[in-house]
mmCIF file of C-alpha atoms in Angstrom:
data_model
loop_
_atom_site.group_PDB
_atom_site.id
_atom_site.type_symbol
_atom_site.label_atom_id
_atom_site.label_comp_id
_atom_site.label_asym_id
_atom_site.label_seq_id
_atom_site.Cartn_x
_atom_site.Cartn_y
_atom_site.Cartn_z
ATOM 1 C CA MET P 1 0.245 -6.734 -21.319
ATOM 2 C CA ARG P 2 -3.168 -7.961 -22.377
ATOM 3 C CA MET P 3 -4.469 -4.461 -22.978
ATOM 4 C CA ASN P 4 -3.757 -0.876 -22.066
ATOM 5 C CA TYR P 5 -6.411 -0.204 -19.445
ATOM 6 C CA PHE P 6 -5.440 3.472 -19.322
ATOM 7 C CA SER P 7 -6.456 3.981 -22.942
ATOM 8 C CA ALA P 8 -9.429 1.588 -22.667
ATOM 9 C CA SER P 9 -11.097 3.630 -19.905
ATOM 10 C CA PRO P 10 -9.400 7.023 -19.565
ATOM 11 C CA GLU P 11 -12.165 8.526 -17.407
ATOM 12 C CA GLY P 12 -12.145 5.567 -15.037
ATOM 13 C CA LEU P 13 -8.375 5.689 -14.676
ATOM 14 C CA LYS P 14 -8.477 9.467 -14.260
ATOM 15 C CA THR P 15 -10.742 8.903 -11.258
ATOM 16 C CA MET P 16 -8.311 6.337 -9.845
ATOM 17 C CA LEU P 17 -5.414 8.731 -10.344
ATOM 18 C CA ASN P 18 -7.332 11.514 -8.589
ATOM 19 C CA LEU P 19 -7.855 9.282 -5.548
ATOM 20 C CA GLN P 20 -4.203 8.256 -5.683
ATOM 21 C CA GLY P 21 -3.302 11.961 -5.788
ATOM 22 C CA HIS P 22 -5.340 12.624 -2.637
ATOM 23 C CA VAL P 23 -3.534 9.816 -0.813
ATOM 24 C CA GLN P 24 -0.161 11.083 -2.049
ATOM 25 C CA LYS P 25 -0.955 14.568 -0.682
ATOM 26 C CA ALA P 26 -1.677 12.987 2.706
ATOM 27 C CA ALA P 27 1.725 11.310 2.558
ATOM 28 C CA GLU P 28 3.488 14.517 1.568
ATOM 29 C CA SER P 29 1.770 16.467 4.341
ATOM 30 C CA GLY P 30 3.374 14.127 6.861
ATOM 31 C CA GLU P 31 0.209 12.315 7.944
ATOM 32 C CA LEU P 32 1.183 9.148 6.116
ATOM 33 C CA GLY P 33 4.746 10.058 5.206
ATOM 34 C CA ASP P 34 8.209 8.780 6.017
ATOM 35 C CA GLY P 35 7.912 5.914 3.554
ATOM 36 C CA LEU P 36 4.900 4.386 5.295
ATOM 37 C CA LEU P 37 2.774 4.157 2.162
ATOM 38 C CA GLU P 38 5.458 2.380 0.151
ATOM 39 C CA LEU P 39 5.643 -0.274 2.875
ATOM 40 C CA VAL P 40 1.858 -0.608 2.864
ATOM 41 C CA TYR P 41 1.684 -0.713 -0.935
ATOM 42 C CA THR P 42 4.401 -3.349 -1.095
ATOM 43 C CA ARG P 43 2.837 -5.516 1.623
ATOM 44 C CA VAL P 44 -0.636 -5.401 0.074
ATOM 45 C CA SER P 45 0.874 -6.217 -3.320
ATOM 46 C CA GLN P 46 2.658 -9.200 -1.756
ATOM 47 C CA LEU P 47 -0.638 -10.450 -0.313
ATOM 48 C CA ASN P 48 -2.341 -10.066 -3.685
ATOM 49 C CA GLY P 49 0.563 -11.573 -5.639
ATOM 50 C CA CYS P 50 0.967 -8.531 -7.890
ATOM 51 C CA ALA P 51 4.499 -8.724 -9.280
ATOM 52 C CA TYR P 52 4.197 -5.446 -11.198
ATOM 53 C CA CYS P 53 3.224 -3.483 -8.075
ATOM 54 C CA ILE P 54 5.790 -5.231 -5.860
ATOM 55 C CA ASP P 55 8.460 -4.224 -8.369
ATOM 56 C CA MET P 56 7.129 -0.654 -8.569
ATOM 57 C CA HIS P 57 6.808 -0.008 -4.861
ATOM 58 C CA THR P 58 10.074 -1.602 -3.825
ATOM 59 C CA LYS P 59 11.838 0.553 -6.441
ATOM 60 C CA ASP P 60 10.060 3.665 -5.143
ATOM 61 C CA ALA P 61 10.809 2.696 -1.536
ATOM 62 C CA ARG P 62 14.518 2.250 -2.277
ATOM 63 C CA LYS P 63 14.608 5.584 -4.083
ATOM 64 C CA ALA P 64 13.049 7.202 -1.007
ATOM 65 C CA GLY P 65 15.747 5.690 1.224
ATOM 66 C CA GLU P 66 14.136 2.478 2.452
ATOM 67 C CA THR P 67 16.612 -0.230 3.451
ATOM 68 C CA GLU P 68 17.006 -3.576 1.735
ATOM 69 C CA GLN P 69 16.706 -5.326 5.094
ATOM 70 C CA ARG P 70 13.262 -3.873 5.804
ATOM 71 C CA LEU P 71 12.032 -4.573 2.277
ATOM 72 C CA TYR P 72 13.237 -8.197 2.378
ATOM 73 C CA ALA P 73 11.634 -8.782 5.775
ATOM 74 C CA LEU P 74 8.318 -7.124 4.963
ATOM 75 C CA SER P 75 6.457 -10.395 4.401
ATOM 76 C CA ALA P 76 7.479 -11.424 7.938
ATOM 77 C CA TRP P 77 7.182 -8.015 9.603
ATOM 78 C CA ARG P 78 5.603 -9.448 12.760
ATOM 79 C CA GLU P 79 8.728 -11.514 13.491
ATOM 80 C CA THR P 80 11.277 -8.722 13.127
ATOM 81 C CA PRO P 81 12.301 -5.682 15.166
ATOM 82 C CA PHE P 82 12.749 -3.536 12.021
ATOM 83 C CA TYR P 83 9.429 -1.634 12.057
ATOM 84 C CA THR P 84 8.055 1.038 14.354
ATOM 85 C CA GLU P 85 4.842 0.544 16.303
ATOM 86 C CA ARG P 86 3.122 2.982 13.926
ATOM 87 C CA GLU P 87 4.330 1.016 10.891
ATOM 88 C CA ARG P 88 3.175 -2.221 12.510
ATOM 89 C CA ALA P 89 -0.263 -0.726 13.120
ATOM 90 C CA ALA P 90 -0.478 0.413 9.493
ATOM 91 C CA LEU P 91 0.661 -2.982 8.182
ATOM 92 C CA ALA P 92 -1.832 -4.856 10.365
ATOM 93 C CA TRP P 93 -4.610 -2.496 9.230
ATOM 94 C CA ALA P 94 -3.618 -2.899 5.580
ATOM 95 C CA GLU P 95 -3.527 -6.687 5.832
ATOM 96 C CA ALA P 96 -6.910 -6.847 7.567
ATOM 97 C CA ASN P 97 -8.499 -4.576 4.973
ATOM 98 C CA THR P 98 -6.959 -6.546 2.107
ATOM 99 C CA LEU P 99 -8.097 -9.887 3.540
ATOM 100 C CA ILE P 100 -11.426 -8.503 4.776
ATOM 101 C CA ALA P 101 -13.759 -11.112 3.243
ATOM 102 C CA GLY P 102 -15.137 -13.272 6.029
ATOM 103 C CA ASN P 103 -12.905 -11.583 8.607
ATOM 104 C CA GLY P 104 -14.082 -8.021 9.012
ATOM 105 C CA ILE P 105 -12.220 -5.515 11.154
ATOM 106 C CA ASP P 106 -12.487 -6.223 14.851
ATOM 107 C CA GLU P 107 -12.629 -3.592 17.568
ATOM 108 C CA VAL P 108 -9.244 -4.589 19.017
ATOM 109 C CA LEU P 109 -7.469 -3.894 15.717
ATOM 110 C CA TYR P 110 -9.405 -0.665 15.213
ATOM 111 C CA GLU P 111 -8.523 0.647 18.684
ATOM 112 C CA ALA P 112 -4.872 -0.404 18.365
ATOM 113 C CA THR P 113 -4.618 1.372 15.014
ATOM 114 C CA ARG P 114 -6.360 4.506 16.298
ATOM 115 C CA GLU P 115 -3.600 4.875 18.890
ATOM 116 C CA HIS P 116 -1.288 5.811 16.007
ATOM 117 C CA PHE P 117 -3.576 7.543 13.508
ATOM 118 C CA SER P 118 -6.037 10.412 13.670
ATOM 119 C CA ALA P 119 -9.491 9.961 12.152
ATOM 120 C CA LYS P 120 -8.337 11.691 8.956
ATOM 121 C CA SER P 121 -5.057 9.814 8.649
ATOM 122 C CA LEU P 122 -6.760 6.457 9.298
ATOM 123 C CA THR P 123 -9.359 7.259 6.650
ATOM 124 C CA ASP P 124 -6.596 8.231 4.220
ATOM 125 C CA LEU P 125 -4.630 5.096 5.099
ATOM 126 C CA THR P 126 -7.737 3.041 4.347
ATOM 127 C CA LEU P 127 -8.156 4.879 1.037
ATOM 128 C CA ALA P 128 -4.519 4.040 0.264
ATOM 129 C CA VAL P 129 -5.218 0.367 0.938
ATOM 130 C CA CYS P 130 -8.287 0.556 -1.306
ATOM 131 C CA THR P 131 -6.292 2.136 -4.130
ATOM 132 C CA ILE P 132 -3.421 -0.342 -4.048
ATOM 133 C CA ASN P 133 -5.882 -3.227 -3.990
ATOM 134 C CA ALA P 134 -7.578 -1.741 -7.066
ATOM 135 C CA TRP P 135 -4.239 -1.139 -8.841
ATOM 136 C CA ASN P 136 -3.214 -4.734 -8.028
ATOM 137 C CA ARG P 137 -6.390 -6.056 -9.575
ATOM 138 C CA LEU P 138 -5.911 -3.997 -12.731
ATOM 139 C CA ALA P 139 -2.257 -4.993 -13.103
ATOM 140 C CA ILE P 140 -2.963 -8.686 -12.501
ATOM 141 C CA SER P 141 -6.093 -8.818 -14.697
ATOM 142 C CA PHE P 142 -4.389 -7.182 -17.639
ATOM 143 C CA ALA P 143 -0.941 -8.775 -17.129
ATOM 144 C CA ALA P 144 1.138 -5.644 -16.535
ATOM 145 C CA GLU P 145 4.770 -6.624 -17.099
ATOM 146 C CA ALA P 146 6.823 -6.796 -13.902
ATOM 147 C CA GLY P 147 10.171 -5.068 -14.243
ATOM 148 C CA SER P 148 9.010 -2.494 -16.774
ATOM 149 C CA TYR P 149 8.377 0.274 -14.211
ATOM 150 C CA GLN P 150 11.012 2.970 -13.898
ATOM 151 C CA SER P 151 11.021 4.996 -10.684
#
């Protein structure tokens, strides 16, 4: 690792962890639960090429009961029958928000996603996407070592 960003900016990372805690509470309350966030975190990390976070979130997903088949197929989720309509909506939303530059979020995607998520849960899902994108950027920038995370 190039540097320990936790010790370099403890207040900044405390703020990140507080936001992560809010998102985790939403997951635990059932709004974003049932392993949905681990799928989203893994998919966003795949898009960003963050090996550390892919390793972390696939380990956490397995520990929570996610299947190998669904984890292996996540990068091709559109072509498989392994995901629910709600999961598909969340994955599409996460991808669009991760690849937002020059693309935006169109009304069709917004309306399709709103069919599965309340205003609060969609806001929290978007916050989750924001946090994993930020964690990916920290891990990639400072060369966090893939494989070192223990669930």
